[in-house]
């Protein structure tokens, strides 16, 4: 057994995925020909020998794909196990596992962005609503005696969300950057055991 940083293992997964994608592409391009056609997978000009060598080349690619798929799965599982145990300290969420951080910055990223956006939309809606109400009120020619003119006669924006929650939502992009940086730092330092 050897050790490898999680960051290095992640890079290795990318390389393995590229190799699998290339094999898939090759099988699609070269896996079928007609009986009178020479395969580009063999340089032999004898059609029977060419097809035999091409079949062997395709079989080799399939074996390589299956080996890569198995190794990818094993390595990915080890990374996931490390992510379930390694923790980072965040400002907003406190101490969380790397796996939890990846859920927040990956799977739930759109949902959390939409949540933050909804708070901003609510504040803007309140402003527009009050402005439109006041415009309609003054546009009707409603006159008030000067001693009755008061700000209380006009509508004010009423945001039903606590302002500290809105401010927290505004800091979402910075929080995501912080979490990503902490995850990258943790991955660069933590190691997993791998077969050589």
Short mmCIF file of N, CA and C in Angstrom, two decimals:
data_model
loop_
_atom_site.label_atom_id
_atom_site.label_comp_id
_atom_site.label_asym_id
_atom_site.label_seq_id
_atom_site.Cartn_x
_atom_site.Cartn_y
_atom_site.Cartn_z
N UNK A 1 0.84 -1.19 0.00
CA UNK A 1 0.00 0.00 0.00
C UNK A 1 0.88 1.25 0.00
N UNK A 2 0.42 2.24 -0.70
CA UNK A 2 1.10 3.53 -0.74
C UNK A 2 0.11 4.60 -0.32
N UNK A 3 0.61 5.78 -0.04
CA UNK A 3 -0.28 6.88 0.30
C UNK A 3 -0.24 7.93 -0.81
N UNK A 4 -1.33 8.67 -0.89
CA UNK A 4 -1.47 9.71 -1.91
C UNK A 4 -2.36 10.79 -1.32
N UNK A 5 -2.08 12.04 -1.61
CA UNK A 5 -2.97 13.10 -1.12
C UNK A 5 -4.31 13.00 -1.86
N UNK A 6 -5.34 13.48 -1.22
CA UNK A 6 -6.66 13.48 -1.84
C UNK A 6 -6.62 14.35 -3.10
N UNK A 7 -5.89 15.45 -3.06
CA UNK A 7 -5.79 16.32 -4.23
C UNK A 7 -5.18 15.57 -5.41
N UNK A 8 -4.14 14.80 -5.14
CA UNK A 8 -3.51 14.00 -6.20
C UNK A 8 -4.46 12.92 -6.70
N UNK A 9 -5.20 12.31 -5.79
CA UNK A 9 -6.17 11.28 -6.17
C UNK A 9 -7.26 11.87 -7.07
N UNK A 10 -7.70 13.09 -6.76
CA UNK A 10 -8.70 13.74 -7.59
C UNK A 10 -8.17 14.01 -9.00
N UNK A 11 -6.90 14.43 -9.07
CA UNK A 11 -6.27 14.64 -10.38
C UNK A 11 -6.18 13.32 -11.14
N UNK A 12 -5.88 12.26 -10.43
CA UNK A 12 -5.78 10.94 -11.06
C UNK A 12 -7.15 10.51 -11.60
N UNK A 13 -8.21 10.81 -10.86
CA UNK A 13 -9.56 10.48 -11.34
C UNK A 13 -9.85 11.19 -12.67
N UNK A 14 -9.45 12.45 -12.77
CA UNK A 14 -9.68 13.19 -14.02
C UNK A 14 -8.95 12.53 -15.18
N UNK A 15 -7.71 12.12 -14.93
CA UNK A 15 -6.93 11.45 -15.98
C UNK A 15 -7.59 10.14 -16.38
N UNK A 16 -8.03 9.37 -15.40
CA UNK A 16 -8.70 8.10 -15.69
C UNK A 16 -9.98 8.33 -16.49
N UNK A 17 -10.73 9.37 -16.14
CA UNK A 17 -11.97 9.67 -16.85
C UNK A 17 -11.69 10.04 -18.30
N UNK A 18 -10.63 10.81 -18.54
CA UNK A 18 -10.26 11.17 -19.92
C UNK A 18 -9.90 9.92 -20.72
N UNK A 19 -9.18 9.01 -20.09
CA UNK A 19 -8.82 7.76 -20.78
C UNK A 19 -10.06 6.94 -21.10
N UNK A 20 -11.01 6.86 -20.17
CA UNK A 20 -12.25 6.12 -20.42
C UNK A 20 -13.04 6.77 -21.56
N UNK A 21 -13.10 8.10 -21.55
CA UNK A 21 -13.80 8.81 -22.62
C UNK A 21 -13.17 8.55 -23.98
N UNK A 22 -11.84 8.50 -24.03
CA UNK A 22 -11.14 8.22 -25.29
C UNK A 22 -11.44 6.80 -25.77
N UNK A 23 -11.46 5.84 -24.85
CA UNK A 23 -11.79 4.46 -25.22
C UNK A 23 -13.21 4.39 -25.76
N UNK A 24 -14.14 5.07 -25.11
CA UNK A 24 -15.53 5.09 -25.58
C UNK A 24 -15.60 5.66 -26.99
N UNK A 25 -14.89 6.75 -27.21
CA UNK A 25 -14.85 7.38 -28.53
C UNK A 25 -14.29 6.41 -29.57
N UNK A 26 -13.17 5.75 -29.24
CA UNK A 26 -12.54 4.81 -30.17
C UNK A 26 -13.45 3.63 -30.50
N UNK A 27 -14.13 3.11 -29.50
CA UNK A 27 -15.04 1.98 -29.75
C UNK A 27 -16.17 2.42 -30.68
N UNK A 28 -16.69 3.62 -30.46
CA UNK A 28 -17.74 4.13 -31.33
C UNK A 28 -17.25 4.35 -32.75
N UNK A 29 -16.03 4.85 -32.89
CA UNK A 29 -15.49 5.14 -34.23
C UNK A 29 -15.00 3.89 -34.96
N UNK A 30 -14.36 2.98 -34.25
CA UNK A 30 -13.66 1.87 -34.90
C UNK A 30 -14.22 0.49 -34.59
N UNK A 31 -15.28 0.43 -33.82
CA UNK A 31 -15.82 -0.87 -33.41
C UNK A 31 -16.65 -1.58 -34.46
N UNK A 32 -17.01 -0.91 -35.51
CA UNK A 32 -17.82 -1.54 -36.56
C UNK A 32 -17.39 -1.08 -37.94
N UNK A 33 -17.20 -2.07 -38.82
CA UNK A 33 -16.84 -1.80 -40.22
C UNK A 33 -17.59 -2.82 -41.07
N UNK A 34 -17.47 -2.71 -42.37
CA UNK A 34 -18.06 -3.75 -43.22
C UNK A 34 -17.00 -4.81 -43.54
N UNK A 35 -17.44 -5.94 -44.02
CA UNK A 35 -16.55 -7.10 -44.21
C UNK A 35 -15.48 -6.89 -45.27
N UNK A 36 -15.63 -5.91 -46.12
CA UNK A 36 -14.65 -5.65 -47.18
C UNK A 36 -13.74 -4.46 -46.85
N UNK A 37 -13.91 -3.88 -45.68
CA UNK A 37 -13.19 -2.67 -45.30
C UNK A 37 -12.04 -3.01 -44.36
N UNK A 38 -10.90 -2.36 -44.54
CA UNK A 38 -9.78 -2.50 -43.61
C UNK A 38 -10.01 -1.60 -42.40
N UNK A 39 -9.69 -2.13 -41.25
CA UNK A 39 -9.83 -1.35 -40.03
C UNK A 39 -8.60 -0.48 -39.82
N UNK A 40 -8.80 0.76 -39.38
CA UNK A 40 -7.65 1.61 -39.07
C UNK A 40 -6.92 1.17 -37.80
N UNK A 41 -7.48 0.20 -37.07
CA UNK A 41 -6.82 -0.30 -35.86
C UNK A 41 -5.70 -1.29 -36.16
N UNK A 42 -5.55 -1.65 -37.42
CA UNK A 42 -4.47 -2.56 -37.83
C UNK A 42 -3.84 -2.01 -39.09
N UNK A 43 -2.54 -2.21 -39.23
CA UNK A 43 -1.84 -1.77 -40.44
C UNK A 43 -1.72 -2.89 -41.47
N UNK A 44 -2.15 -4.08 -41.09
CA UNK A 44 -2.06 -5.23 -41.98
C UNK A 44 -3.04 -5.06 -43.14
N UNK A 45 -2.59 -5.34 -44.35
CA UNK A 45 -3.43 -5.15 -45.55
C UNK A 45 -4.25 -6.39 -45.89
N UNK A 46 -3.92 -7.53 -45.30
CA UNK A 46 -4.73 -8.73 -45.50
C UNK A 46 -6.00 -8.55 -44.67
N UNK A 47 -7.15 -8.63 -45.33
CA UNK A 47 -8.40 -8.28 -44.66
C UNK A 47 -8.70 -9.17 -43.46
N UNK A 48 -8.45 -10.48 -43.58
CA UNK A 48 -8.73 -11.37 -42.45
C UNK A 48 -7.81 -11.06 -41.27
N UNK A 49 -6.53 -10.86 -41.56
CA UNK A 49 -5.58 -10.53 -40.49
C UNK A 49 -5.89 -9.16 -39.90
N UNK A 50 -6.24 -8.22 -40.76
CA UNK A 50 -6.60 -6.88 -40.32
C UNK A 50 -7.77 -6.94 -39.34
N UNK A 51 -8.82 -7.68 -39.72
CA UNK A 51 -10.01 -7.78 -38.85
C UNK A 51 -9.68 -8.49 -37.55
N UNK A 52 -8.83 -9.53 -37.62
CA UNK A 52 -8.43 -10.25 -36.40
C UNK A 52 -7.69 -9.31 -35.45
N UNK A 53 -6.73 -8.56 -35.99
CA UNK A 53 -5.96 -7.62 -35.16
C UNK A 53 -6.86 -6.49 -34.63
N UNK A 54 -7.81 -6.05 -35.43
CA UNK A 54 -8.74 -5.00 -35.00
C UNK A 54 -9.64 -5.51 -33.87
N UNK A 55 -10.10 -6.77 -33.97
CA UNK A 55 -10.90 -7.36 -32.89
C UNK A 55 -10.08 -7.42 -31.60
N UNK A 56 -8.82 -7.81 -31.72
CA UNK A 56 -7.93 -7.87 -30.56
C UNK A 56 -7.73 -6.47 -29.96
N UNK A 57 -7.58 -5.47 -30.83
CA UNK A 57 -7.40 -4.09 -30.37
C UNK A 57 -8.66 -3.61 -29.63
N UNK A 58 -9.83 -3.91 -30.18
CA UNK A 58 -11.09 -3.52 -29.53
C UNK A 58 -11.24 -4.26 -28.20
N UNK A 59 -10.93 -5.56 -28.19
CA UNK A 59 -11.02 -6.35 -26.95
C UNK A 59 -10.08 -5.76 -25.89
N UNK A 60 -8.89 -5.33 -26.32
CA UNK A 60 -7.93 -4.72 -25.40
C UNK A 60 -8.47 -3.40 -24.85
N UNK A 61 -9.12 -2.62 -25.71
CA UNK A 61 -9.70 -1.36 -25.26
C UNK A 61 -10.83 -1.61 -24.25
N UNK A 62 -11.64 -2.63 -24.51
CA UNK A 62 -12.72 -2.96 -23.58
C UNK A 62 -12.15 -3.40 -22.24
N UNK A 63 -11.10 -4.22 -22.28
CA UNK A 63 -10.46 -4.64 -21.02
C UNK A 63 -9.88 -3.43 -20.29
N UNK A 64 -9.22 -2.54 -21.01
CA UNK A 64 -8.66 -1.32 -20.40
C UNK A 64 -9.77 -0.48 -19.77
N UNK A 65 -10.88 -0.37 -20.48
CA UNK A 65 -12.01 0.40 -19.95
C UNK A 65 -12.51 -0.22 -18.65
N UNK A 66 -12.70 -1.52 -18.65
CA UNK A 66 -13.20 -2.20 -17.44
C UNK A 66 -12.22 -2.07 -16.28
N UNK A 67 -10.92 -2.16 -16.56
CA UNK A 67 -9.91 -1.97 -15.51
C UNK A 67 -9.95 -0.54 -14.97
N UNK A 68 -10.02 0.42 -15.87
CA UNK A 68 -10.09 1.82 -15.46
C UNK A 68 -11.35 2.09 -14.64
N UNK A 69 -12.47 1.52 -15.07
CA UNK A 69 -13.73 1.71 -14.35
C UNK A 69 -13.62 1.15 -12.93
N UNK A 70 -13.04 -0.01 -12.80
CA UNK A 70 -12.87 -0.63 -11.48
C UNK A 70 -11.95 0.24 -10.61
N UNK A 71 -10.80 0.63 -11.16
CA UNK A 71 -9.84 1.44 -10.41
C UNK A 71 -10.41 2.80 -10.05
N UNK A 72 -11.17 3.39 -10.97
CA UNK A 72 -11.82 4.68 -10.71
C UNK A 72 -12.77 4.55 -9.53
N UNK A 73 -13.58 3.50 -9.55
CA UNK A 73 -14.56 3.29 -8.49
C UNK A 73 -13.89 3.10 -7.13
N UNK A 74 -12.82 2.31 -7.10
CA UNK A 74 -12.09 2.07 -5.85
C UNK A 74 -11.50 3.38 -5.33
N UNK A 75 -10.84 4.13 -6.20
CA UNK A 75 -10.21 5.38 -5.80
C UNK A 75 -11.25 6.41 -5.36
N UNK A 76 -12.33 6.51 -6.11
CA UNK A 76 -13.39 7.45 -5.77
C UNK A 76 -13.98 7.12 -4.40
N UNK A 77 -14.19 5.84 -4.13
CA UNK A 77 -14.73 5.41 -2.85
C UNK A 77 -13.79 5.79 -1.71
N UNK A 78 -12.49 5.65 -1.91
CA UNK A 78 -11.52 6.03 -0.87
C UNK A 78 -11.54 7.53 -0.63
N UNK A 79 -11.69 8.29 -1.69
CA UNK A 79 -11.80 9.75 -1.54
C UNK A 79 -13.06 10.10 -0.75
N UNK A 80 -14.17 9.44 -1.08
CA UNK A 80 -15.42 9.69 -0.36
C UNK A 80 -15.28 9.35 1.12
N UNK A 81 -14.61 8.24 1.43
CA UNK A 81 -14.41 7.87 2.83
C UNK A 81 -13.60 8.95 3.56
N UNK A 82 -12.56 9.45 2.91
CA UNK A 82 -11.76 10.53 3.50
C UNK A 82 -12.62 11.78 3.70
N UNK A 83 -13.45 12.10 2.70
CA UNK A 83 -14.32 13.28 2.79
C UNK A 83 -15.34 13.16 3.92
N UNK A 84 -15.74 11.94 4.23
CA UNK A 84 -16.69 11.72 5.32
C UNK A 84 -16.04 11.89 6.70
N UNK A 85 -14.71 11.78 6.76
CA UNK A 85 -14.01 11.88 8.05
C UNK A 85 -13.27 13.20 8.23
N UNK A 86 -12.72 13.75 7.17
CA UNK A 86 -11.96 15.00 7.26
C UNK A 86 -12.92 16.17 7.48
N UNK A 87 -12.52 17.08 8.36
CA UNK A 87 -13.37 18.23 8.66
C UNK A 87 -12.65 19.54 8.36
N UNK A 88 -13.45 20.55 8.15
CA UNK A 88 -12.96 21.92 7.99
C UNK A 88 -13.76 22.82 8.93
N UNK A 89 -13.20 23.95 9.28
CA UNK A 89 -13.86 24.90 10.17
C UNK A 89 -14.31 26.09 9.34
N UNK A 90 -15.63 26.29 9.22
CA UNK A 90 -16.16 27.40 8.44
C UNK A 90 -16.74 28.46 9.36
N UNK A 91 -16.81 29.65 8.85
CA UNK A 91 -17.34 30.75 9.66
C UNK A 91 -18.85 30.60 9.89
N UNK A 92 -19.58 30.27 8.86
CA UNK A 92 -21.04 30.21 8.98
C UNK A 92 -21.54 28.90 9.57
N UNK A 93 -20.98 27.78 9.13
CA UNK A 93 -21.52 26.48 9.51
C UNK A 93 -20.73 25.79 10.63
N UNK A 94 -19.65 26.40 11.06
CA UNK A 94 -18.82 25.79 12.08
C UNK A 94 -18.01 24.63 11.51
N UNK A 95 -17.76 23.62 12.31
CA UNK A 95 -16.98 22.46 11.85
C UNK A 95 -17.90 21.52 11.08
N UNK A 96 -17.53 21.26 9.83
CA UNK A 96 -18.30 20.35 8.98
C UNK A 96 -17.34 19.41 8.26
N UNK A 97 -17.85 18.27 7.84
CA UNK A 97 -17.01 17.36 7.07
C UNK A 97 -16.82 17.91 5.66
N UNK A 98 -15.77 17.45 5.02
CA UNK A 98 -15.54 17.85 3.63
C UNK A 98 -16.72 17.39 2.77
N UNK A 99 -17.27 16.22 3.08
CA UNK A 99 -18.43 15.72 2.33
C UNK A 99 -19.60 16.69 2.43
N UNK A 100 -19.85 17.22 3.61
CA UNK A 100 -20.93 18.20 3.79
C UNK A 100 -20.62 19.47 3.01
N UNK A 101 -19.37 19.91 3.07
CA UNK A 101 -18.97 21.11 2.32
C UNK A 101 -19.22 20.92 0.83
N UNK A 102 -18.92 19.73 0.32
CA UNK A 102 -19.12 19.46 -1.10
C UNK A 102 -20.59 19.44 -1.47
N UNK A 103 -21.44 19.02 -0.55
CA UNK A 103 -22.88 19.08 -0.79
C UNK A 103 -23.31 20.55 -0.91
N UNK A 104 -22.82 21.38 0.00
CA UNK A 104 -23.19 22.80 -0.01
C UNK A 104 -22.69 23.51 -1.26
N UNK A 105 -21.47 23.20 -1.69
CA UNK A 105 -20.88 23.91 -2.82
C UNK A 105 -21.15 23.22 -4.16
N UNK A 106 -21.76 22.06 -4.11
CA UNK A 106 -22.04 21.32 -5.34
C UNK A 106 -23.52 21.06 -5.53
N UNK A 107 -23.99 20.04 -4.88
CA UNK A 107 -25.37 19.59 -5.07
C UNK A 107 -26.41 20.65 -4.68
N UNK A 108 -26.16 21.39 -3.61
CA UNK A 108 -27.14 22.39 -3.15
C UNK A 108 -26.78 23.81 -3.57
N UNK A 109 -25.74 23.97 -4.35
CA UNK A 109 -25.28 25.31 -4.72
C UNK A 109 -26.40 26.13 -5.35
N UNK A 110 -27.10 25.58 -6.32
CA UNK A 110 -28.17 26.31 -6.99
C UNK A 110 -29.29 26.65 -6.01
N UNK A 111 -29.64 25.71 -5.13
CA UNK A 111 -30.70 25.95 -4.16
C UNK A 111 -30.32 27.06 -3.20
N UNK A 112 -29.08 27.05 -2.72
CA UNK A 112 -28.64 28.07 -1.78
C UNK A 112 -28.56 29.43 -2.49
N UNK A 113 -28.12 29.44 -3.75
CA UNK A 113 -28.11 30.69 -4.53
C UNK A 113 -29.53 31.23 -4.69
N UNK A 114 -30.46 30.34 -5.00
CA UNK A 114 -31.85 30.77 -5.17
C UNK A 114 -32.44 31.31 -3.88
N UNK A 115 -32.07 30.69 -2.75
CA UNK A 115 -32.53 31.16 -1.43
C UNK A 115 -32.03 32.58 -1.18
N UNK A 116 -30.74 32.81 -1.45
CA UNK A 116 -30.17 34.15 -1.27
C UNK A 116 -30.83 35.14 -2.23
N UNK A 117 -31.06 34.71 -3.46
CA UNK A 117 -31.70 35.58 -4.45
C UNK A 117 -33.13 35.94 -4.07
N UNK A 118 -33.85 34.99 -3.47
CA UNK A 118 -35.23 35.25 -3.06
C UNK A 118 -35.28 36.35 -2.01
N UNK A 119 -34.29 36.40 -1.14
CA UNK A 119 -34.27 37.46 -0.11
C UNK A 119 -34.06 38.82 -0.76
N UNK A 120 -33.16 38.88 -1.72
CA UNK A 120 -32.93 40.14 -2.43
C UNK A 120 -34.17 40.55 -3.22
N UNK A 121 -34.84 39.58 -3.83
CA UNK A 121 -36.05 39.86 -4.58
C UNK A 121 -37.14 40.40 -3.66
N UNK A 122 -37.27 39.83 -2.47
CA UNK A 122 -38.29 40.29 -1.52
C UNK A 122 -38.07 41.75 -1.14
N UNK A 123 -36.80 42.11 -0.90
CA UNK A 123 -36.50 43.50 -0.54
C UNK A 123 -36.81 44.44 -1.70
N UNK A 124 -36.47 44.05 -2.92
CA UNK A 124 -36.74 44.89 -4.09
C UNK A 124 -38.24 44.99 -4.34
N UNK A 125 -38.97 43.90 -4.11
CA UNK A 125 -40.43 43.91 -4.29
C UNK A 125 -41.08 44.88 -3.31
N UNK A 126 -40.62 44.88 -2.08
CA UNK A 126 -41.17 45.80 -1.07
C UNK A 126 -40.95 47.25 -1.50
N UNK A 127 -39.78 47.56 -2.00
CA UNK A 127 -39.48 48.94 -2.47
C UNK A 127 -40.40 49.32 -3.62
N UNK A 128 -40.54 48.42 -4.61
CA UNK A 128 -41.39 48.72 -5.77
C UNK A 128 -42.85 48.89 -5.34
N UNK A 129 -43.30 48.01 -4.45
CA UNK A 129 -44.69 48.06 -4.01
C UNK A 129 -45.00 49.39 -3.31
N UNK A 130 -44.12 49.80 -2.40
CA UNK A 130 -44.34 51.07 -1.70
C UNK A 130 -44.29 52.24 -2.66
N UNK A 131 -43.35 52.21 -3.58
CA UNK A 131 -43.22 53.29 -4.56
C UNK A 131 -44.46 53.39 -5.43
N UNK A 132 -44.97 52.25 -5.90
CA UNK A 132 -46.17 52.23 -6.75
C UNK A 132 -47.39 52.72 -5.97
N UNK A 133 -47.52 52.29 -4.72
CA UNK A 133 -48.64 52.74 -3.88
C UNK A 133 -48.62 54.25 -3.73
N UNK A 134 -47.46 54.81 -3.42
CA UNK A 134 -47.33 56.25 -3.23
C UNK A 134 -47.57 57.02 -4.52
N UNK A 135 -47.12 56.45 -5.63
CA UNK A 135 -47.33 57.08 -6.92
C UNK A 135 -48.83 57.13 -7.23
N UNK A 136 -49.53 56.03 -6.96
CA UNK A 136 -50.97 55.99 -7.19
C UNK A 136 -51.70 56.96 -6.27
N UNK A 137 -51.27 57.07 -5.04
CA UNK A 137 -51.90 57.95 -4.06
C UNK A 137 -51.77 59.41 -4.49
N UNK A 138 -50.57 59.82 -4.85
CA UNK A 138 -50.36 61.21 -5.24
C UNK A 138 -50.87 61.47 -6.64
N UNK A 139 -50.94 60.48 -7.46
CA UNK A 139 -51.41 60.63 -8.83
C UNK A 139 -52.91 60.84 -8.93
N UNK A 140 -53.66 60.51 -7.90
CA UNK A 140 -55.11 60.68 -7.91
C UNK A 140 -55.52 62.10 -7.53
N UNK A 141 -54.56 62.92 -7.26
CA UNK A 141 -54.87 64.30 -6.89
C UNK A 141 -55.43 64.42 -5.49
N UNK A 142 -55.13 63.45 -4.67
CA UNK A 142 -55.61 63.52 -3.30
C UNK A 142 -54.87 64.67 -2.62
N UNK A 143 -55.61 65.61 -2.10
CA UNK A 143 -54.99 66.73 -1.41
C UNK A 143 -55.19 66.61 0.08
N UNK A 144 -54.19 66.92 0.78
CA UNK A 144 -54.27 66.88 2.23
C UNK A 144 -54.00 68.28 2.76
N UNK A 145 -54.72 68.67 3.78
CA UNK A 145 -54.38 69.96 4.41
C UNK A 145 -52.94 69.90 4.89
N UNK A 146 -52.26 71.01 4.85
CA UNK A 146 -50.84 71.02 5.18
C UNK A 146 -50.56 70.48 6.57
N UNK A 147 -51.48 70.66 7.49
CA UNK A 147 -51.22 70.14 8.84
C UNK A 147 -51.42 68.63 8.91
N UNK A 148 -52.00 68.01 7.87
CA UNK A 148 -52.19 66.56 7.85
C UNK A 148 -51.09 65.83 7.08
N UNK A 149 -50.28 66.59 6.35
CA UNK A 149 -49.24 65.93 5.56
C UNK A 149 -48.25 65.28 6.50
N UNK A 150 -48.10 64.04 6.32
CA UNK A 150 -47.22 63.28 7.20
C UNK A 150 -46.66 62.10 6.42
N UNK A 151 -45.46 61.72 6.78
CA UNK A 151 -44.86 60.55 6.15
C UNK A 151 -45.69 59.30 6.42
N UNK A 152 -46.46 59.29 7.49
CA UNK A 152 -47.24 58.10 7.83
C UNK A 152 -48.38 57.87 6.85
N UNK A 153 -48.73 58.90 6.06
CA UNK A 153 -49.79 58.72 5.07
C UNK A 153 -49.29 57.94 3.86
N UNK A 154 -48.01 57.95 3.68
CA UNK A 154 -47.43 57.24 2.54
C UNK A 154 -46.96 55.87 2.96
N UNK A 155 -46.96 54.99 1.97
CA UNK A 155 -46.53 53.61 2.22
C UNK A 155 -45.01 53.54 2.33
N UNK A 156 -44.56 52.68 3.20
CA UNK A 156 -43.13 52.42 3.37
C UNK A 156 -42.87 50.96 2.97
N UNK A 157 -41.67 50.67 2.45
CA UNK A 157 -41.37 49.27 2.14
C UNK A 157 -41.41 48.44 3.42
N UNK A 158 -42.04 47.31 3.35
CA UNK A 158 -42.14 46.42 4.51
C UNK A 158 -41.52 45.08 4.13
N UNK A 159 -40.28 44.91 4.54
CA UNK A 159 -39.57 43.67 4.26
C UNK A 159 -39.82 42.75 5.45
N UNK A 160 -40.35 41.57 5.19
CA UNK A 160 -40.77 40.66 6.24
C UNK A 160 -39.64 39.71 6.67
N UNK A 161 -38.47 39.93 6.12
CA UNK A 161 -37.31 39.10 6.44
C UNK A 161 -36.37 39.94 7.31
N UNK A 162 -35.82 39.33 8.32
CA UNK A 162 -34.87 40.04 9.18
C UNK A 162 -33.68 40.51 8.33
N UNK A 163 -33.26 41.77 8.54
CA UNK A 163 -32.18 42.34 7.73
C UNK A 163 -30.87 41.58 7.89
N UNK A 164 -30.63 41.03 9.07
CA UNK A 164 -29.38 40.29 9.23
C UNK A 164 -29.37 39.04 8.34
N UNK A 165 -30.55 38.47 8.09
CA UNK A 165 -30.63 37.32 7.17
C UNK A 165 -30.34 37.76 5.74
N UNK A 166 -30.84 38.92 5.36
CA UNK A 166 -30.58 39.45 4.02
C UNK A 166 -29.09 39.74 3.86
N UNK A 167 -28.48 40.32 4.89
CA UNK A 167 -27.03 40.61 4.84
C UNK A 167 -26.22 39.31 4.74
N UNK A 168 -26.65 38.29 5.49
CA UNK A 168 -25.97 36.99 5.41
C UNK A 168 -26.08 36.41 4.01
N UNK A 169 -27.24 36.57 3.39
CA UNK A 169 -27.45 36.05 2.04
C UNK A 169 -26.53 36.75 1.04
N UNK A 170 -26.28 38.04 1.26
CA UNK A 170 -25.39 38.79 0.36
C UNK A 170 -23.96 38.27 0.43
N UNK A 171 -23.59 37.68 1.57
CA UNK A 171 -22.21 37.19 1.74
C UNK A 171 -22.03 35.78 1.19
N UNK A 172 -23.08 35.21 0.59
CA UNK A 172 -23.03 33.84 0.09
C UNK A 172 -21.84 33.56 -0.86
N UNK A 173 -21.58 34.41 -1.87
CA UNK A 173 -20.44 34.11 -2.76
C UNK A 173 -19.10 34.02 -2.01
N UNK A 174 -18.91 34.89 -1.03
CA UNK A 174 -17.68 34.84 -0.24
C UNK A 174 -17.61 33.56 0.58
N UNK A 175 -18.74 33.13 1.12
CA UNK A 175 -18.78 31.89 1.90
C UNK A 175 -18.42 30.69 1.04
N UNK A 176 -18.95 30.64 -0.17
CA UNK A 176 -18.65 29.52 -1.07
C UNK A 176 -17.17 29.50 -1.42
N UNK A 177 -16.60 30.67 -1.69
CA UNK A 177 -15.16 30.74 -1.98
C UNK A 177 -14.36 30.25 -0.78
N UNK A 178 -14.77 30.68 0.42
CA UNK A 178 -14.07 30.25 1.64
C UNK A 178 -14.14 28.73 1.79
N UNK A 179 -15.32 28.17 1.61
CA UNK A 179 -15.48 26.72 1.75
C UNK A 179 -14.66 25.99 0.71
N UNK A 180 -14.69 26.45 -0.54
CA UNK A 180 -13.89 25.80 -1.59
C UNK A 180 -12.40 25.86 -1.26
N UNK A 181 -11.94 27.00 -0.77
CA UNK A 181 -10.52 27.13 -0.40
C UNK A 181 -10.16 26.17 0.74
N UNK A 182 -11.04 26.07 1.73
CA UNK A 182 -10.79 25.17 2.85
C UNK A 182 -10.77 23.70 2.40
N UNK A 183 -11.68 23.35 1.52
CA UNK A 183 -11.72 21.98 0.99
C UNK A 183 -10.43 21.69 0.21
N UNK A 184 -10.02 22.62 -0.64
CA UNK A 184 -8.78 22.42 -1.41
C UNK A 184 -7.57 22.28 -0.50
N UNK A 185 -7.52 23.10 0.55
CA UNK A 185 -6.42 23.01 1.51
C UNK A 185 -6.42 21.66 2.22
N UNK A 186 -7.60 21.23 2.63
CA UNK A 186 -7.73 19.93 3.31
C UNK A 186 -7.31 18.80 2.37
N UNK A 187 -7.75 18.86 1.11
CA UNK A 187 -7.40 17.81 0.14
C UNK A 187 -5.90 17.78 -0.16
N UNK A 188 -5.26 18.93 -0.09
CA UNK A 188 -3.82 18.97 -0.35
C UNK A 188 -3.03 18.38 0.80
N UNK A 189 -3.60 18.36 2.01
CA UNK A 189 -2.90 17.88 3.18
C UNK A 189 -3.25 16.45 3.58
N UNK A 190 -4.49 16.05 3.36
CA UNK A 190 -4.91 14.72 3.81
C UNK A 190 -4.53 13.65 2.78
N UNK A 191 -4.27 12.47 3.29
CA UNK A 191 -3.84 11.37 2.43
C UNK A 191 -4.78 10.18 2.55
N UNK A 192 -4.73 9.34 1.51
CA UNK A 192 -5.46 8.08 1.50
C UNK A 192 -4.49 6.99 1.13
N UNK A 193 -4.82 5.76 1.50
CA UNK A 193 -4.00 4.62 1.10
C UNK A 193 -4.53 4.07 -0.21
N UNK A 194 -3.60 3.79 -1.12
CA UNK A 194 -3.98 3.25 -2.42
C UNK A 194 -3.11 2.05 -2.75
N UNK A 195 -3.64 1.17 -3.60
CA UNK A 195 -2.85 0.05 -4.07
C UNK A 195 -1.82 0.57 -5.06
N UNK A 196 -0.66 -0.01 -5.03
CA UNK A 196 0.40 0.45 -5.95
C UNK A 196 0.22 -0.12 -7.32
#
